[in-house]
mmCIF file of C-alpha atoms and ligand atoms in Angstrom:
data_model
loop_
_atom_site.group_PDB
_atom_site.id
_atom_site.type_symbol
_atom_site.label_atom_id
_atom_site.label_comp_id
_atom_site.label_asym_id
_atom_site.label_seq_id
_atom_site.Cartn_x
_atom_site.Cartn_y
_atom_site.Cartn_z
ATOM 1 C CA MET C 1 62.163 18.764 46.280
ATOM 2 C CA ASP C 2 59.094 20.137 48.017
ATOM 3 C CA LEU C 3 60.153 20.332 51.662
ATOM 4 C CA ALA C 4 56.590 21.138 52.721
ATOM 5 C CA ASP C 5 55.808 17.539 51.738
ATOM 6 C CA LYS C 6 58.387 16.322 54.234
ATOM 7 C CA ILE C 7 56.658 17.891 57.242
ATOM 8 C CA SER C 8 54.325 15.651 59.230
ATOM 9 C CA ARG C 9 50.622 16.121 58.494
ATOM 10 C CA GLN C 10 49.914 16.561 62.168
ATOM 11 C CA VAL C 11 52.309 19.493 62.490
ATOM 12 C CA LYS C 12 51.142 21.019 59.205
ATOM 13 C CA GLU C 13 47.564 21.004 60.435
ATOM 14 C CA ILE C 14 48.382 23.018 63.575
ATOM 15 C CA PRO C 15 47.781 26.709 62.900
ATOM 16 C CA ARG C 16 50.549 29.219 63.633
ATOM 17 C CA SER C 17 50.048 31.192 66.826
ATOM 18 C CA GLY C 18 47.895 34.275 66.179
ATOM 19 C CA ILE C 19 50.151 36.138 68.591
ATOM 20 C CA ARG C 20 53.225 35.332 66.535
ATOM 21 C CA ASP C 21 51.666 36.564 63.281
ATOM 22 C CA PHE C 22 50.625 39.793 64.893
ATOM 23 C CA PHE C 23 54.014 40.373 66.529
ATOM 24 C CA GLU C 24 55.820 39.998 63.236
ATOM 25 C CA LEU C 25 53.814 43.043 62.200
ATOM 26 C CA VAL C 26 54.745 44.808 65.461
ATOM 27 C CA GLN C 27 58.445 44.118 64.918
ATOM 28 C CA SER C 28 58.301 45.736 61.501
ATOM 29 C CA LYS C 29 57.516 49.104 63.171
ATOM 30 C CA GLU C 30 59.692 51.336 65.332
ATOM 31 C CA GLY C 31 58.914 52.918 68.713
ATOM 32 C CA VAL C 32 55.916 50.683 69.445
ATOM 33 C CA ILE C 33 54.633 50.555 73.034
ATOM 34 C CA SER C 34 53.775 46.924 73.565
ATOM 35 C CA LEU C 35 51.033 45.727 75.873
ATOM 36 C CA GLY C 36 51.341 42.507 73.978
ATOM 37 C CA VAL C 37 53.716 40.007 75.488
ATOM 38 C CA GLY C 38 52.623 38.346 78.752
ATOM 39 C CA GLU C 39 55.836 38.953 80.611
ATOM 40 C CA PRO C 40 56.732 40.897 83.778
ATOM 41 C CA ASP C 41 58.531 44.191 83.147
ATOM 42 C CA PHE C 42 60.503 43.634 86.373
ATOM 43 C CA PRO C 43 63.877 41.923 86.167
ATOM 44 C CA THR C 44 64.198 38.760 88.255
ATOM 45 C CA PRO C 45 64.800 39.818 91.898
ATOM 46 C CA TRP C 46 68.540 40.192 92.472
ATOM 47 C CA HIS C 47 68.911 37.529 95.182
ATOM 48 C CA ILE C 48 67.434 34.969 92.779
ATOM 49 C CA ARG C 49 69.784 35.967 89.966
ATOM 50 C CA GLU C 50 72.643 35.821 92.461
ATOM 51 C CA ALA C 51 71.750 32.227 93.371
ATOM 52 C CA ALA C 52 72.100 31.257 89.697
ATOM 53 C CA ILE C 53 75.382 33.154 89.374
ATOM 54 C CA TYR C 54 76.753 31.566 92.542
ATOM 55 C CA SER C 55 75.739 28.133 91.317
ATOM 56 C CA LEU C 56 77.726 28.727 88.113
ATOM 57 C CA GLU C 57 80.684 30.056 90.112
ATOM 58 C CA LYS C 58 80.700 26.854 92.118
ATOM 59 C CA GLY C 59 80.805 24.897 88.870
ATOM 60 C CA GLU C 60 77.339 23.378 89.293
ATOM 61 C CA THR C 61 77.032 22.776 85.592
ATOM 62 C CA SER C 62 76.109 19.102 85.458
ATOM 63 C CA TYR C 63 72.903 17.199 84.795
ATOM 64 C CA THR C 64 70.651 16.719 87.796
ATOM 65 C CA SER C 65 68.348 13.815 88.560
ATOM 66 C CA ASN C 66 65.678 13.501 85.837
ATOM 67 C CA LEU C 67 63.040 14.532 88.369
ATOM 68 C CA GLY C 68 65.071 17.626 89.370
ATOM 69 C CA LEU C 69 67.242 18.409 92.405
ATOM 70 C CA LEU C 70 65.871 16.731 95.509
ATOM 71 C CA SER C 71 66.363 19.958 97.536
ATOM 72 C CA LEU C 72 64.190 21.824 95.021
ATOM 73 C CA ARG C 73 61.549 19.082 94.960
ATOM 74 C CA ARG C 74 61.380 19.214 98.760
ATOM 75 C CA SER C 75 60.957 22.966 98.643
ATOM 76 C CA ILE C 76 58.245 22.681 95.942
ATOM 77 C CA SER C 77 56.472 20.070 98.030
ATOM 78 C CA ARG C 78 56.464 22.398 101.077
ATOM 79 C CA TYR C 79 55.328 25.396 99.013
ATOM 80 C CA VAL C 80 52.496 23.524 97.308
ATOM 81 C CA GLY C 81 51.407 21.990 100.628
ATOM 82 C CA GLU C 82 51.267 25.401 102.305
ATOM 83 C CA HIS C 83 49.593 27.262 99.454
ATOM 84 C CA PHE C 84 47.350 24.745 97.739
ATOM 85 C CA GLY C 85 46.525 22.399 100.586
ATOM 86 C CA ALA C 86 47.801 19.232 98.881
ATOM 87 C CA GLU C 87 50.789 17.225 100.078
ATOM 88 C CA TYR C 88 53.150 15.689 97.505
ATOM 89 C CA ASP C 89 56.023 13.298 98.132
ATOM 90 C CA PRO C 90 59.230 14.849 96.727
ATOM 91 C CA ALA C 91 60.531 11.328 96.019
ATOM 92 C CA ASN C 92 57.993 10.395 93.349
ATOM 93 C CA GLU C 93 55.226 13.005 93.023
ATOM 94 C CA VAL C 94 57.121 16.146 91.963
ATOM 95 C CA LEU C 95 58.745 16.651 88.556
ATOM 96 C CA VAL C 96 60.826 19.749 87.739
ATOM 97 C CA THR C 97 60.303 20.821 84.110
ATOM 98 C CA VAL C 98 61.458 23.372 81.571
ATOM 99 C CA GLY C 99 58.662 25.824 82.270
ATOM 100 C CA VAL C 100 54.966 25.077 82.591
ATOM 101 C CA SER C 101 55.160 24.787 78.799
ATOM 102 C CA GLU C 102 57.052 21.503 79.017
ATOM 103 C CA ALA C 103 54.890 20.281 81.891
ATOM 104 C CA LEU C 104 51.745 20.857 79.794
ATOM 105 C CA ASP C 105 53.180 18.948 76.859
ATOM 106 C CA LEU C 106 54.230 16.057 79.122
ATOM 107 C CA ALA C 107 50.860 15.925 80.855
ATOM 108 C CA PHE C 108 48.876 15.751 77.601
ATOM 109 C CA ARG C 109 51.231 13.191 76.084
ATOM 110 C CA ALA C 110 51.207 11.061 79.238
ATOM 111 C CA LEU C 111 47.418 11.064 79.601
ATOM 112 C CA LEU C 112 45.919 10.971 76.107
ATOM 113 C CA ASN C 113 45.363 8.149 73.658
ATOM 114 C CA PRO C 114 44.680 9.192 70.050
ATOM 115 C CA GLY C 115 41.241 10.770 69.664
ATOM 116 C CA GLU C 116 40.587 11.265 73.367
ATOM 117 C CA GLU C 117 39.163 14.596 74.388
ATOM 118 C CA VAL C 118 40.283 17.441 76.610
ATOM 119 C CA ILE C 119 37.743 20.056 77.643
ATOM 120 C CA PHE C 120 39.184 23.498 78.379
ATOM 121 C CA HIS C 121 37.723 26.939 78.918
ATOM 122 C CA GLU C 122 38.120 29.542 76.235
ATOM 123 C CA PRO C 123 39.420 32.221 75.648
ATOM 124 C CA CYS C 124 42.568 30.584 76.964
ATOM 125 C CA TYR C 125 46.327 30.387 76.778
ATOM 126 C CA VAL C 126 47.388 29.890 73.154
ATOM 127 C CA SER C 127 49.280 26.623 73.744
ATOM 128 C CA TYR C 128 46.506 24.414 75.096
ATOM 129 C CA SER C 129 44.776 23.485 71.874
ATOM 130 C CA PRO C 130 47.987 22.887 69.797
ATOM 131 C CA SER C 131 49.602 20.925 72.655
ATOM 132 C CA ILE C 132 46.527 18.677 72.834
ATOM 133 C CA ALA C 133 46.657 18.194 69.054
ATOM 134 C CA MET C 134 50.369 17.318 69.187
ATOM 135 C CA ALA C 135 49.496 14.647 71.767
ATOM 136 C CA TYR C 136 46.953 13.273 69.226
ATOM 137 C CA GLY C 137 44.064 14.385 71.427
ATOM 138 C CA ASN C 138 40.960 16.371 70.495
ATOM 139 C CA ALA C 139 40.588 19.846 71.965
ATOM 140 C CA VAL C 140 37.032 20.699 73.062
ATOM 141 C CA ALA C 141 36.504 24.355 73.955
ATOM 142 C CA ALA C 142 33.921 25.429 76.557
ATOM 143 C CA PRO C 143 33.313 29.148 76.023
ATOM 144 C CA THR C 144 33.312 31.672 78.845
ATOM 145 C CA HIS C 145 31.603 35.044 78.574
ATOM 146 C CA ALA C 146 32.089 38.643 79.684
ATOM 147 C CA ARG C 147 28.538 38.569 81.154
ATOM 148 C CA ASP C 148 29.771 35.903 83.652
ATOM 149 C CA ASP C 149 33.057 37.716 84.323
ATOM 150 C CA PHE C 150 34.659 34.945 82.243
ATOM 151 C CA ALA C 151 33.972 32.311 84.911
ATOM 152 C CA LEU C 152 33.593 28.763 83.605
ATOM 153 C CA LYS C 153 30.080 27.438 84.100
ATOM 154 C CA ALA C 154 30.109 23.781 85.142
ATOM 155 C CA SER C 155 27.058 23.319 82.878
ATOM 156 C CA GLU C 156 29.198 24.343 79.846
ATOM 157 C CA VAL C 157 31.594 21.529 80.743
ATOM 158 C CA GLU C 158 28.928 18.949 81.534
ATOM 159 C CA GLY C 159 27.246 19.427 78.150
ATOM 160 C CA ARG C 160 30.530 18.626 76.406
ATOM 161 C CA ILE C 161 31.457 15.436 78.263
ATOM 162 C CA THR C 162 31.401 12.336 76.047
ATOM 163 C CA GLU C 163 32.686 8.797 76.528
ATOM 164 C CA LYS C 164 35.969 10.055 74.982
ATOM 165 C CA THR C 165 36.554 12.827 77.519
ATOM 166 C CA ARG C 166 39.666 12.154 79.568
ATOM 167 C CA VAL C 167 40.872 15.510 80.863
ATOM 168 C CA LEU C 168 39.493 18.817 82.092
ATOM 169 C CA MET C 169 42.050 21.626 81.677
ATOM 170 C CA LEU C 170 41.749 24.621 84.003
ATOM 171 C CA ASN C 171 43.679 27.878 84.408
ATOM 172 C CA PHE C 172 42.649 30.386 87.087
ATOM 173 C CA PRO C 173 43.567 33.233 87.205
ATOM 174 C CA THR C 174 43.142 32.930 83.465
ATOM 175 C CA ASN C 175 45.304 34.128 80.630
ATOM 176 C CA PRO C 176 43.951 36.233 78.804
ATOM 177 C CA THR C 177 40.988 37.400 80.892
ATOM 178 C CA GLY C 178 42.397 37.500 84.445
ATOM 179 C CA ALA C 179 39.264 35.668 85.642
ATOM 180 C CA ILE C 180 39.165 33.727 88.900
ATOM 181 C CA GLU C 181 36.706 30.881 89.158
ATOM 182 C CA PRO C 182 34.036 31.389 91.873
ATOM 183 C CA GLU C 183 34.480 28.732 94.539
ATOM 184 C CA ALA C 184 30.906 27.463 94.179
ATOM 185 C CA GLU C 185 31.556 26.758 90.491
ATOM 186 C CA LEU C 186 34.930 25.156 91.228
ATOM 187 C CA GLU C 187 33.172 22.800 93.608
ATOM 188 C CA LYS C 188 30.726 21.813 90.844
ATOM 189 C CA LEU C 189 33.633 21.205 88.436
ATOM 190 C CA ALA C 190 35.305 18.968 91.038
ATOM 191 C CA ALA C 191 32.073 16.993 91.455
ATOM 192 C CA LEU C 192 31.831 16.596 87.657
ATOM 193 C CA ALA C 193 35.417 15.338 87.478
ATOM 194 C CA VAL C 194 34.687 12.721 90.140
ATOM 195 C CA LYS C 195 31.347 11.708 88.604
ATOM 196 C CA HIS C 196 32.789 11.261 85.103
ATOM 197 C CA ASP C 197 36.180 9.937 86.253
ATOM 198 C CA LEU C 198 38.153 12.754 84.609
ATOM 199 C CA ILE C 199 41.728 13.814 85.253
ATOM 200 C CA VAL C 200 42.052 17.558 85.876
ATOM 201 C CA ILE C 201 45.140 19.481 84.790
ATOM 202 C CA THR C 202 45.258 22.776 86.652
ATOM 203 C CA ASP C 203 47.686 25.445 85.422
ATOM 204 C CA GLU C 204 48.357 27.581 88.506
ATOM 205 C CA ILE C 205 50.987 29.828 86.929
ATOM 206 C CA TYR C 206 49.220 33.070 87.968
ATOM 207 C CA SER C 207 48.037 31.928 91.385
ATOM 208 C CA GLU C 208 50.237 34.352 93.387
ATOM 209 C CA LEU C 209 48.903 37.293 91.372
ATOM 210 C CA ARG C 210 45.483 37.766 92.965
ATOM 211 C CA TYR C 211 44.046 41.166 93.793
ATOM 212 C CA ASP C 212 40.618 40.513 95.292
ATOM 213 C CA ASP C 213 41.834 38.344 98.137
ATOM 214 C CA PRO C 214 45.653 38.428 98.141
ATOM 215 C CA GLY C 215 47.360 35.423 99.651
ATOM 216 C CA ARG C 216 44.334 33.200 99.064
ATOM 217 C CA TYR C 217 44.998 30.212 96.860
ATOM 218 C CA VAL C 218 42.031 28.213 95.749
ATOM 219 C CA SER C 219 42.836 25.284 93.539
ATOM 220 C CA ILE C 220 40.552 22.460 92.498
ATOM 221 C CA VAL C 221 43.148 20.055 93.932
ATOM 222 C CA SER C 222 41.990 20.893 97.474
ATOM 223 C CA TYR C 223 38.408 19.649 96.886
ATOM 224 C CA PRO C 224 37.372 16.197 98.104
ATOM 225 C CA GLY C 225 38.436 13.362 95.828
ATOM 226 C CA MET C 226 40.564 15.644 93.648
ATOM 227 C CA ARG C 227 44.153 15.107 94.730
ATOM 228 C CA GLU C 228 44.175 11.604 93.251
ATOM 229 C CA ARG C 229 42.921 12.861 89.867
ATOM 230 C CA THR C 230 44.713 16.212 89.555
ATOM 231 C CA VAL C 231 47.932 17.235 87.837
ATOM 232 C CA LEU C 232 48.963 20.558 89.350
ATOM 233 C CA LEU C 233 51.257 22.637 87.145
ATOM 234 C CA HIS C 234 53.092 25.681 88.354
ATOM 235 C CA GLY C 235 56.211 27.660 87.589
ATOM 236 C CA PHE C 236 58.396 30.659 88.205
ATOM 237 C CA SER C 237 57.933 32.737 85.036
ATOM 238 C CA LYS C 238 55.172 35.086 86.115
ATOM 239 C CA ALA C 239 55.050 35.755 89.885
ATOM 240 C CA PHE C 240 58.845 35.560 90.305
ATOM 241 C CA ALA C 241 59.588 37.354 86.997
ATOM 242 C CA MET C 242 61.727 34.436 85.802
ATOM 243 C CA THR C 243 60.517 33.792 82.240
ATOM 244 C CA GLY C 244 64.056 33.332 80.847
ATOM 245 C CA PHE C 245 65.014 30.768 83.491
ATOM 246 C CA ARG C 246 62.509 28.356 81.906
ATOM 247 C CA LEU C 247 61.516 26.567 85.058
ATOM 248 C CA GLY C 248 58.279 24.929 86.135
ATOM 249 C CA TYR C 249 57.001 21.804 87.835
ATOM 250 C CA ALA C 250 54.249 19.232 87.947
ATOM 251 C CA CYS C 251 52.803 17.629 91.084
ATOM 252 C CA ALA C 252 50.721 14.509 90.576
ATOM 253 C CA PRO C 253 50.141 11.000 91.932
ATOM 254 C CA PRO C 254 53.145 8.669 91.385
ATOM 255 C CA GLU C 255 51.715 6.833 88.352
ATOM 256 C CA ILE C 256 51.180 10.087 86.439
ATOM 257 C CA THR C 257 54.483 11.622 87.580
ATOM 258 C CA GLU C 258 56.292 8.471 86.442
ATOM 259 C CA ALA C 259 54.606 8.585 83.016
ATOM 260 C CA MET C 260 55.469 12.275 82.569
ATOM 261 C CA MET C 261 59.019 11.630 83.774
ATOM 262 C CA LYS C 262 59.458 8.898 81.173
ATOM 263 C CA ILE C 263 58.837 11.371 78.349
ATOM 264 C CA HIS C 264 60.856 14.100 80.084
ATOM 265 C CA GLN C 265 63.921 11.878 80.541
ATOM 266 C CA TYR C 266 64.089 11.057 76.831
ATOM 267 C CA SER C 267 63.150 14.481 75.472
ATOM 268 C CA MET C 268 64.671 16.916 77.989
ATOM 269 C CA LEU C 269 66.709 14.817 80.424
ATOM 270 C CA CYS C 270 66.483 17.468 83.156
ATOM 271 C CA ALA C 271 65.875 21.169 83.697
ATOM 272 C CA PRO C 272 69.009 23.385 83.722
ATOM 273 C CA MET C 273 70.908 23.249 87.027
ATOM 274 C CA PRO C 274 71.481 27.049 87.497
ATOM 275 C CA SER C 275 67.763 27.641 86.932
ATOM 276 C CA GLN C 276 66.935 24.984 89.522
ATOM 277 C CA MET C 277 69.228 26.701 92.055
ATOM 278 C CA ALA C 278 67.567 30.046 91.288
ATOM 279 C CA ALA C 279 64.131 28.469 91.741
ATOM 280 C CA LEU C 280 65.138 27.070 95.117
ATOM 281 C CA GLU C 281 66.148 30.562 96.247
ATOM 282 C CA ALA C 282 62.865 31.963 94.859
ATOM 283 C CA LEU C 283 60.752 29.526 96.868
ATOM 284 C CA GLU C 284 62.783 29.847 100.062
ATOM 285 C CA HIS C 285 63.232 33.656 100.122
ATOM 286 C CA GLY C 286 61.177 35.168 97.299
ATOM 287 C CA ALA C 287 57.871 35.991 98.998
ATOM 288 C CA GLY C 288 58.773 39.657 99.693
ATOM 289 C CA PRO C 289 59.634 40.616 96.099
ATOM 290 C CA VAL C 290 56.591 38.710 94.799
ATOM 291 C CA GLU C 291 54.346 40.757 97.084
ATOM 292 C CA GLU C 292 55.999 44.026 95.950
ATOM 293 C CA MET C 293 55.424 43.141 92.294
ATOM 294 C CA ARG C 294 51.854 42.022 93.019
ATOM 295 C CA THR C 295 51.103 45.372 94.670
ATOM 296 C CA ALA C 296 52.561 47.249 91.693
ATOM 297 C CA TYR C 297 50.445 45.194 89.261
ATOM 298 C CA GLU C 298 47.338 45.821 91.346
ATOM 299 C CA GLN C 299 47.769 49.601 91.038
ATOM 300 C CA ARG C 300 48.245 49.271 87.290
ATOM 301 C CA ARG C 301 45.208 47.009 86.990
ATOM 302 C CA ASN C 302 43.079 49.582 88.806
ATOM 303 C CA LEU C 303 44.313 52.351 86.532
ATOM 304 C CA ALA C 304 43.852 50.328 83.337
ATOM 305 C CA VAL C 305 40.336 49.109 84.216
ATOM 306 C CA ALA C 306 39.086 52.566 85.249
ATOM 307 C CA ARG C 307 40.522 54.371 82.239
ATOM 308 C CA LEU C 308 39.494 51.789 79.624
ATOM 309 C CA ASN C 309 35.942 51.763 80.973
ATOM 310 C CA ARG C 310 35.856 55.556 80.892
ATOM 311 C CA SER C 311 37.192 55.577 77.327
ATOM 312 C CA GLY C 312 34.132 53.604 76.187
ATOM 313 C CA LEU C 313 35.572 50.073 76.156
ATOM 314 C CA PRO C 314 33.642 47.965 78.701
ATOM 315 C CA THR C 315 36.346 46.222 80.731
ATOM 316 C CA PHE C 316 35.720 43.576 83.358
ATOM 317 C CA GLU C 317 37.833 44.007 86.524
ATOM 318 C CA PRO C 318 39.989 40.885 86.592
ATOM 319 C CA GLY C 319 40.761 39.293 89.945
ATOM 320 C CA GLY C 320 44.223 38.101 88.958
ATOM 321 C CA ALA C 321 47.101 37.641 86.454
ATOM 322 C CA PHE C 322 48.329 40.804 84.692
ATOM 323 C CA TYR C 323 45.945 41.245 81.789
ATOM 324 C CA VAL C 324 42.838 43.260 81.035
ATOM 325 C CA PHE C 325 40.477 42.120 78.301
ATOM 326 C CA PRO C 326 38.451 45.098 77.079
ATOM 327 C CA ASP C 327 35.339 44.610 74.942
ATOM 328 C CA ILE C 328 35.950 46.443 71.656
ATOM 329 C CA ARG C 329 32.699 45.486 69.904
ATOM 330 C CA GLY C 330 31.336 49.019 70.253
ATOM 331 C CA THR C 331 33.932 50.241 67.759
ATOM 332 C CA GLY C 332 32.428 48.051 65.030
ATOM 333 C CA LEU C 333 35.907 46.648 64.376
ATOM 334 C CA SER C 334 36.941 43.018 64.676
ATOM 335 C CA SER C 335 39.656 42.200 67.248
ATOM 336 C CA ARG C 336 42.231 41.973 64.500
ATOM 337 C CA GLU C 337 41.119 45.182 62.774
ATOM 338 C CA PHE C 338 41.189 46.976 66.118
ATOM 339 C CA ALA C 339 44.713 45.737 66.949
ATOM 340 C CA VAL C 340 46.133 46.487 63.487
ATOM 341 C CA LYS C 341 44.516 49.946 63.301
ATOM 342 C CA LEU C 342 45.656 50.815 66.844
ATOM 343 C CA LEU C 343 49.176 49.776 65.909
ATOM 344 C CA GLU C 344 49.143 51.770 62.677
ATOM 345 C CA GLU C 345 47.567 54.908 64.107
ATOM 346 C CA GLU C 346 48.926 55.007 67.682
ATOM 347 C CA ASN C 347 51.966 52.701 67.696
ATOM 348 C CA VAL C 348 50.462 50.669 70.551
ATOM 349 C CA ALA C 349 50.381 46.860 70.393
ATOM 350 C CA VAL C 350 47.644 44.782 72.016
ATOM 351 C CA VAL C 351 46.771 41.167 71.191
ATOM 352 C CA PRO C 352 43.592 40.438 69.194
ATOM 353 C CA GLY C 353 41.263 38.385 71.388
ATOM 354 C CA ASP C 354 40.692 35.704 68.747
ATOM 355 C CA ALA C 355 44.333 34.629 69.215
ATOM 356 C CA PHE C 356 42.997 32.970 72.399
ATOM 357 C CA GLY C 357 40.285 31.065 70.541
ATOM 358 C CA PRO C 358 37.125 32.059 68.667
ATOM 359 C CA SER C 359 35.338 33.095 71.882
ATOM 360 C CA GLY C 360 37.946 35.854 72.330
ATOM 361 C CA GLU C 361 36.625 37.659 69.243
ATOM 362 C CA GLY C 362 35.321 41.139 70.116
ATOM 363 C CA PHE C 363 38.018 41.659 72.764
ATOM 364 C CA VAL C 364 41.720 42.501 72.919
ATOM 365 C CA ARG C 365 44.270 41.540 75.562
ATOM 366 C CA CYS C 366 46.397 44.255 77.144
ATOM 367 C CA CYS C 367 49.219 43.194 79.459
ATOM 368 C CA TYR C 368 49.745 45.745 82.219
ATOM 369 C CA ALA C 369 53.015 44.227 83.469
ATOM 370 C CA THR C 370 54.518 47.198 81.656
ATOM 371 C CA ASP C 371 56.541 50.231 82.772
ATOM 372 C CA PRO C 372 53.960 52.599 84.401
ATOM 373 C CA ASP C 373 54.941 55.618 82.245
ATOM 374 C CA LEU C 374 54.622 53.582 79.064
ATOM 375 C CA LEU C 375 51.337 52.117 80.318
ATOM 376 C CA GLU C 376 49.998 55.638 80.934
ATOM 377 C CA THR C 377 51.065 56.748 77.425
ATOM 378 C CA ALA C 378 49.550 53.612 75.864
ATOM 379 C CA ILE C 379 46.234 54.115 77.653
ATOM 380 C CA ARG C 380 46.123 57.757 76.581
ATOM 381 C CA SER C 381 46.672 56.595 72.997
ATOM 382 C CA ILE C 382 43.890 54.005 73.299
ATOM 383 C CA GLU C 383 41.560 56.703 74.677
ATOM 384 C CA ALA C 384 42.331 58.933 71.676
ATOM 385 C CA PHE C 385 41.867 55.978 69.301
ATOM 386 C CA VAL C 386 38.510 54.997 70.789
ATOM 387 C CA GLY C 387 37.458 58.670 70.724
ATOM 388 C CA ARG C 388 37.995 58.620 66.934
ATOM 389 C CA ASN C 389 36.705 55.082 66.343
ATOM 390 C CA GLY C 390 33.733 54.814 68.701
ATOM 391 C CA LYS C 391 30.406 53.488 67.426
ATOM 392 C CA GLY C 392 29.315 55.121 64.198
ATOM 393 C CA LYS C 393 32.533 57.120 63.755
HETATM 394 N N1 PLP G 1 50.424 28.791 81.212
HETATM 395 C C1 PLP G 1 49.891 30.006 81.023
HETATM 396 C C2 PLP G 1 48.471 30.211 81.374
HETATM 397 C C3 PLP G 1 50.662 31.051 80.508
HETATM 398 O O1 PLP G 1 50.102 32.255 80.348
HETATM 399 C C4 PLP G 1 52.009 30.813 80.152
HETATM 400 C C5 PLP G 1 52.842 31.864 79.553
HETATM 401 O O2 PLP G 1 52.364 32.883 79.100
HETATM 402 C C6 PLP G 1 52.519 29.527 80.360
HETATM 403 C C7 PLP G 1 51.710 28.540 80.898
HETATM 404 C C8 PLP G 1 53.939 29.170 80.022
HETATM 405 O O3 PLP G 1 54.746 29.344 81.125
HETATM 406 P P1 PLP G 1 56.270 28.968 81.222
HETATM 407 O O4 PLP G 1 57.045 30.229 80.996
HETATM 408 O O5 PLP G 1 56.437 28.461 82.619
HETATM 409 O O6 PLP G 1 56.560 27.938 80.199
#
């Protein structure tokens, strides 16, 4: 029996993640310093872990409401209101999910009919395009460029709108570039969404990690006419260093929340209770640790940007997230050749830029949420590598 024949065509057609392929290579080597995985090197702050432990001690091991604990939804509603300037009713406009990953999947599945289009900016998070495909939608990439500091030009979106376009997908600060959208451009995107009656999904997972203007949150949801057509996704993985808790949420008008909840209740039922209790603690008392981690990342960003630029790899100074995206075209190597050769020669792992879509070719992503000593060693290795592999060498 050919089991490959038993797999659905739709799943077969989705390519494997470029990151996964590359990291199988990384795992086959010993002593590698990885700037690869987009994950904080800090453990979850202790008081947040304690809240999960205490919840287990109390025997809080049951299902919760499908939407999530009401206390957590109230806290999310307050947090989003304060930070993003949009009020959501915890009763029917907030859905607690298993990470932003689940929320993304629910949003695409709730909003798309087969063949409808989602425009997103690229290079981008690896899951967007496959998640759109799994919801039977068509992914339409709008490229961003180093010359624009990877901002999304509204004109790039406008030129791609057709009668099938349903959703505009945004993520600022952006994975993998760290870009923050200039407010003037965000305003134009909001106007486009209103003019063409689009729903906007905004993935705000890095919004606490801003270095140019810390504490400022600018989301498209706060622009006129946008709250009613926006699905705001956020979670705890990055700013609160809670990747393993698998917790996120979606805020949206009741009709959209209800549609997402319908899928969630049959596929996931609810997010894990101890993680929900930890998330509640994070929102209520986590601002201090988040700020400490943000400050640490900022120092590492400054170091990484200065040293990579000096080494001969032009590197845009990102305003947020915890990635730098150096331009490696001067080496004459492709992103993949660069990453494989760097791994073989220096035991340092970075992610080839084309893993984030074709417009990431010519770049690599380095995650600086890494132990500072290891980061220093990795950068020294990259400097030596570029010294040997610069143009014409
Ligand atoms: N969105 C972006 C832009 C990400 O970079 C990631 C993880 O890397 C996710 C969503 C997934 O987040 P979560 O851990 O909440 O599922």
